Short mmCIF file of C-alpha atoms and ligand atoms in Angstrom, two decimals:
data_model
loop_
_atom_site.label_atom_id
_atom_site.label_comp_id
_atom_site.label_asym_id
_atom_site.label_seq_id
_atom_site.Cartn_x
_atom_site.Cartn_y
_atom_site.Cartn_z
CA UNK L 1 -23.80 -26.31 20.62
CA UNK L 2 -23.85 -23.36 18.33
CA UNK L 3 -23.99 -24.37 14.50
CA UNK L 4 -22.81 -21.28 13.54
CA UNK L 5 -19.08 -19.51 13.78
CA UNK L 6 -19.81 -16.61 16.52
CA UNK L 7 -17.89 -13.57 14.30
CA UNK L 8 -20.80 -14.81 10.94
CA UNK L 9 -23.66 -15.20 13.18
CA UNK L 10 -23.18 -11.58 14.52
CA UNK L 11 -21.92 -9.66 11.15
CA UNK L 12 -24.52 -7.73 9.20
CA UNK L 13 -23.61 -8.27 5.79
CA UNK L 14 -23.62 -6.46 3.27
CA UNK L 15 -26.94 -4.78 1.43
CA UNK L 16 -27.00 -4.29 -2.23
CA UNK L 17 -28.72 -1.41 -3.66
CA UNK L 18 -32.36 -2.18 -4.26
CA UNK L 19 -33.73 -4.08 -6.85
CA UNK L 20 -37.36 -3.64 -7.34
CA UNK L 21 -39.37 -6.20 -8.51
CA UNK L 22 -41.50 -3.87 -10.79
CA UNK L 23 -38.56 -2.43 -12.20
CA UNK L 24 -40.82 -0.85 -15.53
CA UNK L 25 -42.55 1.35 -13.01
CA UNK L 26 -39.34 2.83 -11.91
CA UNK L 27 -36.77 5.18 -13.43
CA UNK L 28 -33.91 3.17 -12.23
CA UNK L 29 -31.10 5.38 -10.96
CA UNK L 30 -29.80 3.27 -7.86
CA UNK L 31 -27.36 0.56 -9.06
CA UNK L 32 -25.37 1.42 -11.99
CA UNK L 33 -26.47 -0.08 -14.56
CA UNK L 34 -25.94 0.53 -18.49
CA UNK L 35 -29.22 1.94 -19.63
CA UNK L 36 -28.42 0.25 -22.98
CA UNK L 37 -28.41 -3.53 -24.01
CA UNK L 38 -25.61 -5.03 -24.39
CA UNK L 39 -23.65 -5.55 -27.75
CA UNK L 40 -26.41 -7.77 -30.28
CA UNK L 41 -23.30 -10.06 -30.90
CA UNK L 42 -24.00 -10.88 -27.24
CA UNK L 43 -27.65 -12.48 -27.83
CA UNK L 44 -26.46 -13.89 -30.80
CA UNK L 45 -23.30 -15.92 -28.96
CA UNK L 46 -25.54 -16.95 -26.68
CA UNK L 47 -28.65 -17.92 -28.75
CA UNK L 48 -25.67 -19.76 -30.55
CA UNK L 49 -24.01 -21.54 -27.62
CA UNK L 50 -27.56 -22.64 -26.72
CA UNK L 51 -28.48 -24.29 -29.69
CA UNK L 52 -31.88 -25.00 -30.87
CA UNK L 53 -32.63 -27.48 -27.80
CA UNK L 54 -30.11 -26.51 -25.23
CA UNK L 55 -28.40 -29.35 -25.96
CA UNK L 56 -25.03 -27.83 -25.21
CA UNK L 57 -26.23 -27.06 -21.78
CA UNK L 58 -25.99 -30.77 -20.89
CA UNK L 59 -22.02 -30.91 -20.79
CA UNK L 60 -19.59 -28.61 -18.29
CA UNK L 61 -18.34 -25.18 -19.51
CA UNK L 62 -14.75 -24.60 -19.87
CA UNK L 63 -13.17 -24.54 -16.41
CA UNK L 64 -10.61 -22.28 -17.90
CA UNK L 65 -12.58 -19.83 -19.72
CA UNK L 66 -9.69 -19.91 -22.16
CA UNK L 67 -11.60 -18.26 -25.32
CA UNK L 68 -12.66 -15.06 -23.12
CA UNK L 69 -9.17 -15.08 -21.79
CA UNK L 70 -7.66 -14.42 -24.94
CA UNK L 71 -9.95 -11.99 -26.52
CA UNK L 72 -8.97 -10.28 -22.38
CA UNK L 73 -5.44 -10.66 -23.19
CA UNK L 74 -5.50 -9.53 -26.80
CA UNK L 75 -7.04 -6.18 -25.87
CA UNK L 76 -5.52 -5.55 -22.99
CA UNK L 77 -2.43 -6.53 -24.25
CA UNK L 78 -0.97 -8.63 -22.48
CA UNK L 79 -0.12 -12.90 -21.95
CA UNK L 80 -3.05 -14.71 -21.31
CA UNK L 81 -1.88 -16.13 -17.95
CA UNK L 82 -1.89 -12.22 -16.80
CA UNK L 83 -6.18 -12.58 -16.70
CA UNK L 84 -8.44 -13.96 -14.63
CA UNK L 85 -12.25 -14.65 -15.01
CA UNK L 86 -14.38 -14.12 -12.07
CA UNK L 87 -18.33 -14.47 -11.59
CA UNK L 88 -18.57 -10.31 -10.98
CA UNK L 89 -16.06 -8.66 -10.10
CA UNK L 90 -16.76 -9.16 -6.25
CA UNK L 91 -15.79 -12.78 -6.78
CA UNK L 92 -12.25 -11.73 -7.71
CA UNK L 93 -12.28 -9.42 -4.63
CA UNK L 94 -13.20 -11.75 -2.27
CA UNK L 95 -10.86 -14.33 -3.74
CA UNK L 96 -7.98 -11.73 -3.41
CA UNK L 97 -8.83 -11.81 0.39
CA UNK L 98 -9.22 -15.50 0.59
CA UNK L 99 -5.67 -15.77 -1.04
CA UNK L 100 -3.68 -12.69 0.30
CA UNK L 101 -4.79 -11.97 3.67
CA UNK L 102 -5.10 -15.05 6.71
CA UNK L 103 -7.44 -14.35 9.67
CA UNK L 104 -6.28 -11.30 11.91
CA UNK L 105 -4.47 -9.80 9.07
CA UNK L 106 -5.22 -6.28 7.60
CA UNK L 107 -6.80 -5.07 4.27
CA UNK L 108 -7.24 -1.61 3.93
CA UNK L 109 -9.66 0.65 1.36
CA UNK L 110 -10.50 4.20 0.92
CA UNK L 111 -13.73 5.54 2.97
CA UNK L 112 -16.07 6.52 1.31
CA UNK L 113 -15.98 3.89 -1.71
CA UNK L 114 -16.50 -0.07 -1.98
CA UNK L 115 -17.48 -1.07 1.27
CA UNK L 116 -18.20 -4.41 0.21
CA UNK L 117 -14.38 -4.99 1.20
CA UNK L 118 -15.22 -4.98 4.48
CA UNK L 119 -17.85 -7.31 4.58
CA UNK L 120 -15.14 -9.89 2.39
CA UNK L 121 -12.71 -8.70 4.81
CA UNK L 122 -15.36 -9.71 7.93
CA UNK L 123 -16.00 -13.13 6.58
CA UNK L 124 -12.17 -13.62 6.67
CA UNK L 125 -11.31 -12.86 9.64
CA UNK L 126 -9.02 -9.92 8.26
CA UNK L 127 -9.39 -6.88 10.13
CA UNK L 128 -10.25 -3.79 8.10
CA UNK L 129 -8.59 -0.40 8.24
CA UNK L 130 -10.07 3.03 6.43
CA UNK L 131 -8.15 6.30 4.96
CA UNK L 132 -10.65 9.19 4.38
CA UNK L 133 -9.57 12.07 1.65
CA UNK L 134 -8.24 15.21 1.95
CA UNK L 135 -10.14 18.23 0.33
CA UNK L 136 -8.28 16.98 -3.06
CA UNK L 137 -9.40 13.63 -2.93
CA UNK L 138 -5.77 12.57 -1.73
CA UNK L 139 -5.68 9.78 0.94
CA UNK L 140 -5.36 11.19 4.30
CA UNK L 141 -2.48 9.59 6.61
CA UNK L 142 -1.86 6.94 4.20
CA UNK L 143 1.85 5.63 5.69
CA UNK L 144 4.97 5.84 3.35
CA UNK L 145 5.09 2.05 3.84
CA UNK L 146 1.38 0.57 4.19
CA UNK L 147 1.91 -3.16 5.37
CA UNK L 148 -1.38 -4.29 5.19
CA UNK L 149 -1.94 -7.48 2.99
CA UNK L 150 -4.25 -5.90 0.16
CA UNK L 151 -5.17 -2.03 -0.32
CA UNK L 152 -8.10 -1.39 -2.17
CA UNK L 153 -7.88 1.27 -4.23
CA UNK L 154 -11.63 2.28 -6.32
CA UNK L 155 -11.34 4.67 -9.47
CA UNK L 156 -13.02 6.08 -10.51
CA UNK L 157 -14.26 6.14 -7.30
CA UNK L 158 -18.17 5.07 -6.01
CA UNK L 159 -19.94 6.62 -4.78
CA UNK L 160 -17.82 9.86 -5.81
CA UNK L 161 -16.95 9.96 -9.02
CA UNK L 162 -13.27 11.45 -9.13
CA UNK L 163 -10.56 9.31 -10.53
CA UNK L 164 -7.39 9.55 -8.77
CA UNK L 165 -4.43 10.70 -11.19
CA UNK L 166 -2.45 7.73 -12.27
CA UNK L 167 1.05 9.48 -10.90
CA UNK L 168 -0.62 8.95 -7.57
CA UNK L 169 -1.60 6.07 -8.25
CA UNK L 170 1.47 4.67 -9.16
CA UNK L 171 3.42 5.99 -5.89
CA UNK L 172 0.80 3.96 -4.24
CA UNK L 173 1.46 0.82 -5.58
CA UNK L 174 5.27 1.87 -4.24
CA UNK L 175 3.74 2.57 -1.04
CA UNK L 176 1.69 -0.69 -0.65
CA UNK L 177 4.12 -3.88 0.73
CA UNK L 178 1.00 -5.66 0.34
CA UNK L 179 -0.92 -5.81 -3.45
CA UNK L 180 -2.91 -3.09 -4.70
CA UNK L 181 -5.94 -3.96 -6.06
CA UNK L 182 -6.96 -1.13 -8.36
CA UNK L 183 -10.74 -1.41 -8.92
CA UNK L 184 -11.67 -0.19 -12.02
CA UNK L 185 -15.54 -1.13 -12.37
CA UNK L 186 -15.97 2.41 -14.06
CA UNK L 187 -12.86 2.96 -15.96
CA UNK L 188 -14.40 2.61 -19.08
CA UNK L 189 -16.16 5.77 -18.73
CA UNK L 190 -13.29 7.46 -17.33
CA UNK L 191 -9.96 9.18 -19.52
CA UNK L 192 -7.55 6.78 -18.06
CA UNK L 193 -6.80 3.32 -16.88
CA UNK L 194 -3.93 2.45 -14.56
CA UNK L 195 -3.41 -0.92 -16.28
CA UNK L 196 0.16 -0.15 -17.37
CA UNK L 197 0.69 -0.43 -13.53
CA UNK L 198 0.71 -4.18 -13.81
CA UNK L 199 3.56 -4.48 -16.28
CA UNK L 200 5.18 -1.97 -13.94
CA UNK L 201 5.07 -3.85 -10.47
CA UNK L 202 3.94 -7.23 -9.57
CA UNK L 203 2.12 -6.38 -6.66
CA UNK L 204 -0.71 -4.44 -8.77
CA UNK L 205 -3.92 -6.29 -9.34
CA UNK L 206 -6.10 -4.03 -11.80
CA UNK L 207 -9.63 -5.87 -11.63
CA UNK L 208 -12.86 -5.11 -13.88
CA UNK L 209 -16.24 -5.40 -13.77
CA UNK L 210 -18.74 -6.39 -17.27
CA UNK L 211 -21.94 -4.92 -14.96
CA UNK L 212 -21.77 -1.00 -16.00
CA UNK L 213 -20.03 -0.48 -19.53
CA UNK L 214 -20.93 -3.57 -20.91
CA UNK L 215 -24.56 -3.39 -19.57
CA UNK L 216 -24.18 -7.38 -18.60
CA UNK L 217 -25.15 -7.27 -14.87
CA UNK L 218 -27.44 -9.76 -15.54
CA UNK L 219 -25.35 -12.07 -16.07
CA UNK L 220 -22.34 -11.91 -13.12
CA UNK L 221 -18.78 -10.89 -14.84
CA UNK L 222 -16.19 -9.80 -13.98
CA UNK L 223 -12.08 -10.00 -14.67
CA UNK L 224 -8.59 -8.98 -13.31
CA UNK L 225 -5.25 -8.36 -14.79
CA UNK L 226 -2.30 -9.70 -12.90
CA UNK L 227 1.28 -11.09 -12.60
CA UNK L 228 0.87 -14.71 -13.69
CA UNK L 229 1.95 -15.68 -9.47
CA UNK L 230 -1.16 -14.44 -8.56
CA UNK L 231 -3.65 -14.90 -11.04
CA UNK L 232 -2.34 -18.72 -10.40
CA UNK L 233 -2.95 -18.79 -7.21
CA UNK L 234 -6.65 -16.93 -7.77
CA UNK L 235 -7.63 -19.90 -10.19
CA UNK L 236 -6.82 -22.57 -7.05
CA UNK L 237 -8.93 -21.35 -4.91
CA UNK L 238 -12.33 -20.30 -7.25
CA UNK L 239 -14.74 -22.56 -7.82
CA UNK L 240 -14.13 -24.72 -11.12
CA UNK L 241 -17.13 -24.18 -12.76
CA UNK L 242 -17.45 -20.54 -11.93
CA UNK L 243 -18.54 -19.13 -15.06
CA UNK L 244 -21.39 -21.24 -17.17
CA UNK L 245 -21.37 -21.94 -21.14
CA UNK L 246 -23.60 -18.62 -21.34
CA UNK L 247 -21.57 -16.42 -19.71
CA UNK L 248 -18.57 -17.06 -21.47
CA UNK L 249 -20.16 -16.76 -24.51
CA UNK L 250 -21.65 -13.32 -23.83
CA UNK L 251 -18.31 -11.87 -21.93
CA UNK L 252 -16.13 -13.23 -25.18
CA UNK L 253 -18.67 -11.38 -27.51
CA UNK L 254 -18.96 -8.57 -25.89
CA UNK L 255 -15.04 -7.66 -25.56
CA UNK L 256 -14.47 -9.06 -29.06
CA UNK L 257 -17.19 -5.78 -30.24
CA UNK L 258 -15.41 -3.08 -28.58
CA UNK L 259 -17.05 -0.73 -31.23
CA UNK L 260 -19.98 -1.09 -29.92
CA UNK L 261 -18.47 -0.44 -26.47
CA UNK L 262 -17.43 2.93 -27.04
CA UNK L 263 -20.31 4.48 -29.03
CA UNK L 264 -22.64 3.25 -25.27
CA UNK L 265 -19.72 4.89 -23.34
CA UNK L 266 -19.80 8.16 -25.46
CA UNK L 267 -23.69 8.34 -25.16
CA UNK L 268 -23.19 8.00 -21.75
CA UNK L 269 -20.62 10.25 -21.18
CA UNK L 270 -22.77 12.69 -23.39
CA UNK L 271 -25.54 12.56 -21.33
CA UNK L 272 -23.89 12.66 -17.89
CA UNK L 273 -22.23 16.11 -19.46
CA UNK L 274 -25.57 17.61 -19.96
CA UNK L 275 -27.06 16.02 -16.67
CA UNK L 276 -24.64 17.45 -14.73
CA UNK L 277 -25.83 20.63 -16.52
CA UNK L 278 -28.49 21.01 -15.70
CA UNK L 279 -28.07 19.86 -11.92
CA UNK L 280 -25.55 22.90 -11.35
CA UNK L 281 -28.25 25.12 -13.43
CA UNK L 282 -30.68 24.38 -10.22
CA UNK L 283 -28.14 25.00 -7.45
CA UNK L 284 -26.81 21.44 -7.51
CA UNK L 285 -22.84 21.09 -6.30
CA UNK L 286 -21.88 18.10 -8.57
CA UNK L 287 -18.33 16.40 -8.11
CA UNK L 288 -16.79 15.82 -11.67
CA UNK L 289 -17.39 12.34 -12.71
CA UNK L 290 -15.19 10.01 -14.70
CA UNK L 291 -18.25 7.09 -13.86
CA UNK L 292 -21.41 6.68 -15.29
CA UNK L 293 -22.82 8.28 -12.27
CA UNK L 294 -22.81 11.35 -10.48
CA UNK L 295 -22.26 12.61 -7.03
CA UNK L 296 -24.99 15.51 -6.80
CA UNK L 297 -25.87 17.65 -3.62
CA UNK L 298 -28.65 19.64 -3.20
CA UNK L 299 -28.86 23.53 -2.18
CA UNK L 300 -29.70 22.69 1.31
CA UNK L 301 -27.66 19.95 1.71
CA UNK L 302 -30.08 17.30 2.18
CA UNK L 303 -30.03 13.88 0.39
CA UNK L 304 -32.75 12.02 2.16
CA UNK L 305 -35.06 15.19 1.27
CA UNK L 306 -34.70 14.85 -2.46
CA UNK L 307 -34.35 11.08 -2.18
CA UNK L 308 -37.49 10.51 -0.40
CA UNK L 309 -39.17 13.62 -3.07
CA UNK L 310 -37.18 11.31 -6.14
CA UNK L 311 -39.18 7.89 -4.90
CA UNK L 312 -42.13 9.07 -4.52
CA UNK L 313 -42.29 10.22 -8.22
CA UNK L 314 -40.71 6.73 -9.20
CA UNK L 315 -37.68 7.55 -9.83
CA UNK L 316 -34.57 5.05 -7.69
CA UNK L 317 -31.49 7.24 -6.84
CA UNK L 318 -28.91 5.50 -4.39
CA UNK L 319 -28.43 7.75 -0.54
CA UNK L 320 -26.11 6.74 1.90
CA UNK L 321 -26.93 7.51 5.54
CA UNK L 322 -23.26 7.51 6.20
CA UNK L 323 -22.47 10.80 7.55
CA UNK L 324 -19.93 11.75 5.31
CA UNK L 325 -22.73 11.28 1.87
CA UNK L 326 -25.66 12.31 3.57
CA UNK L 327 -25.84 15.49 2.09
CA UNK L 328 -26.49 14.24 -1.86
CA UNK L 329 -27.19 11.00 -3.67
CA UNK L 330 -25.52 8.81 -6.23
CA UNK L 331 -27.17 9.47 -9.51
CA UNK L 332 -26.60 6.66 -12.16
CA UNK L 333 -26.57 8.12 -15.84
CA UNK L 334 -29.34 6.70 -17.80
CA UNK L 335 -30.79 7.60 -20.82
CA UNK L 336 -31.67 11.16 -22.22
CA UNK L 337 -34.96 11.00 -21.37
CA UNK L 338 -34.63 9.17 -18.30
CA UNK L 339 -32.26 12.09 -16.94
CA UNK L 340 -34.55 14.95 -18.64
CA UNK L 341 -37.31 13.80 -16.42
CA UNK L 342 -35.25 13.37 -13.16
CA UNK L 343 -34.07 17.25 -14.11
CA UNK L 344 -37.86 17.89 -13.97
CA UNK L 345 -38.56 16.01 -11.03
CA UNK L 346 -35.54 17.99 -9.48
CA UNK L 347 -36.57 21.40 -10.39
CA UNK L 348 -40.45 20.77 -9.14
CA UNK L 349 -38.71 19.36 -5.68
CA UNK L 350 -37.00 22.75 -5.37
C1 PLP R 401 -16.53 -0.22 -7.12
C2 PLP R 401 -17.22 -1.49 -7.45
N1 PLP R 401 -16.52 -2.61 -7.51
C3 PLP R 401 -17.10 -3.79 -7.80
C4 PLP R 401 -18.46 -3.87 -8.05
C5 PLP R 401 -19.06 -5.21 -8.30
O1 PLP R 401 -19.29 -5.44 -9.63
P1 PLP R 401 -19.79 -6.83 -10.18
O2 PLP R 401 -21.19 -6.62 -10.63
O3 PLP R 401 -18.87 -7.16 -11.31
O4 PLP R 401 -19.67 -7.86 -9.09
C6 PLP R 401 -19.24 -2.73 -7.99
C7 PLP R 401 -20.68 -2.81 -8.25
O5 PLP R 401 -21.43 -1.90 -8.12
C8 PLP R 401 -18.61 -1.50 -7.69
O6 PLP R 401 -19.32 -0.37 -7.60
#
């Protein structure tokens, strides 16, 4: 007897960019990540919701995160039935599988972006189909009428950068007879959001991430803005208890201080103007980036070079073998200095 279903026990799964366990050694370039702490209202909710013994530990959170749902629907404007709560925002994707598409049924996403769909999709059962761009970062052969159950549409997108215009994406969300889920992890660093999609059509499902502007990856959150039909039917099928008492405590706190939110962004977005700088000053081709990381090729064209040159001076950049990124690297945007050194790393490389 085998214990295990045949299509599981032969899938790869998915890897997630490294995480080294002497992360002070590194200059850590490879996943993301906010350079910055988070908000200090965040310590302080949680330090609060701890107590001085934990004591508040001892009981269940609230299975309906209802106080970070409102300080979600407050600023994004809309009801609170309209938000959902997920552990990261891959637990909203892979719930948006689980609920929209059955075994043998398609999802389809953008190649290159998240490819983590895939490996949902795989688990599933759903079968997976890919559109590549177009020199203008326009889907190529994307069908007037897409029937697949879910399209997954990342933007800004990873590991790229761009941000597709909302016009576009708007005719998309005409296009899809299935939901479009609009991925957003980066928006915050980008000009636009396409969040006035939802209120337009009720198959758009705009979903966010707290990992990258919020700098919480520590601590898995994630949400999604949706027609009250769906975000219903996401909250059957989650886990109960998905988010604990600290979570919700840091993910209210940190949307309630969205002050402190924009001045990280703007440093960011600072930085990553003078980073790419200096990249294009030594030959680098650099696709603008509405993210907090860049797309950056070398002069010859060779990511694994630099990559491989980048490690062994400590410093974590993320390469893709995939043929269609092998000639640069995903840069995350850290901090000032961080990036000043990986410009003089780059420049001794050559
Ligand atoms: C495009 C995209 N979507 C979703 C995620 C997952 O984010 P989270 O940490 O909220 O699960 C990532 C993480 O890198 C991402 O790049």
């Amino acid at each position: 007897m085998t214990l295990l279903r045949p299509d599981i026990a032969a899938m790869a799964g998915y890897v997630p960019g490294f995480q080294p366990p002497d992360a002070e050694r590194w200059i850590k370039l490879n996943t993301n990540e906010n350079p910055y702490p988070p908000s200090p209202r965040v310590r302080e909710a949680i330090l609060r919701e701890l107590g001085g013994d934990g004591e508040a530990l001892r009981k269940y959170p609230d299975p309906g995160s209802r106080a970070m749902r409102e300080a979600a629907a407050q600023l994004y404007g809309v009801p609170v039935e309209w938000v959902i709560t997920a552990n990261g925002s891959d637990e909203l994707l892979n719930n948006l599988i689980r609920a929209c598409a059955g075994e043998g049924e398609e999802i389809g996403y953008v190649h290159p972006s998240y490819s983590y769909y895939a490996t949902l999709a795989e688990i599933q059962g759903a079968k997976v189909r890919t559109f590549g761009l177009d020199e203008s970062f326009r889907l190529r052969d994307f069908p007037a009428r897409y029937d697949g159950r879910l399209f997954f549409l990342t933007t800004p997108n990873a590991p790229l950068g761009f941000a597709f215009p909302l016009d576009y994406i708007d005719e998309l969300a005409r296009r899809c007879a299935g939901v479009l889920v609009v991925d957003e992890a980066y928006v915050d660093f980008a000009e636009f959001s396409a969040l006035e999609l939802v209120k337009k059509y009720e198959n758009v499902v705009v979903t966010r991430t707290f990992s990258k502007s919020y700098a919480l990856a520590g601590m898995r959150l994630g949400l999604g803005i949706a027609r009250p039909a769906i975000v219903a039917a996401l909250d059957k099928i989650r886990d109960h208890y998905h988010l604990d008492r600290l979570a919700l405590a840091a993910a209210t706190a940190a949307l309630d201080d969205q002050g402190y939110l924009q001045e990280t962004v703007a440093r960011i977005r600072a930085t990553r103007a003078g980073f790419v700088a200096g990249l294009q000053a030594l030959g680098y081709r650099v696709i603008p980036s509405q993210a907090n990381f860049v797309f950056a090729v070398p002069p010859d064209r060779n990511g694994r070079r630099v990559y491989d040159a980048l490690h062994a001076r400590n410093i974590l950049v993320r390469y893709f073998s995939d043929p269609l990124l092998a000639h640069g690297m995903r840069i995350t945007i850290g901090t000032d200095a961080e990036m000043e050194e990986t410009l003089r790393a780059l420049q001794d490389i050559g």
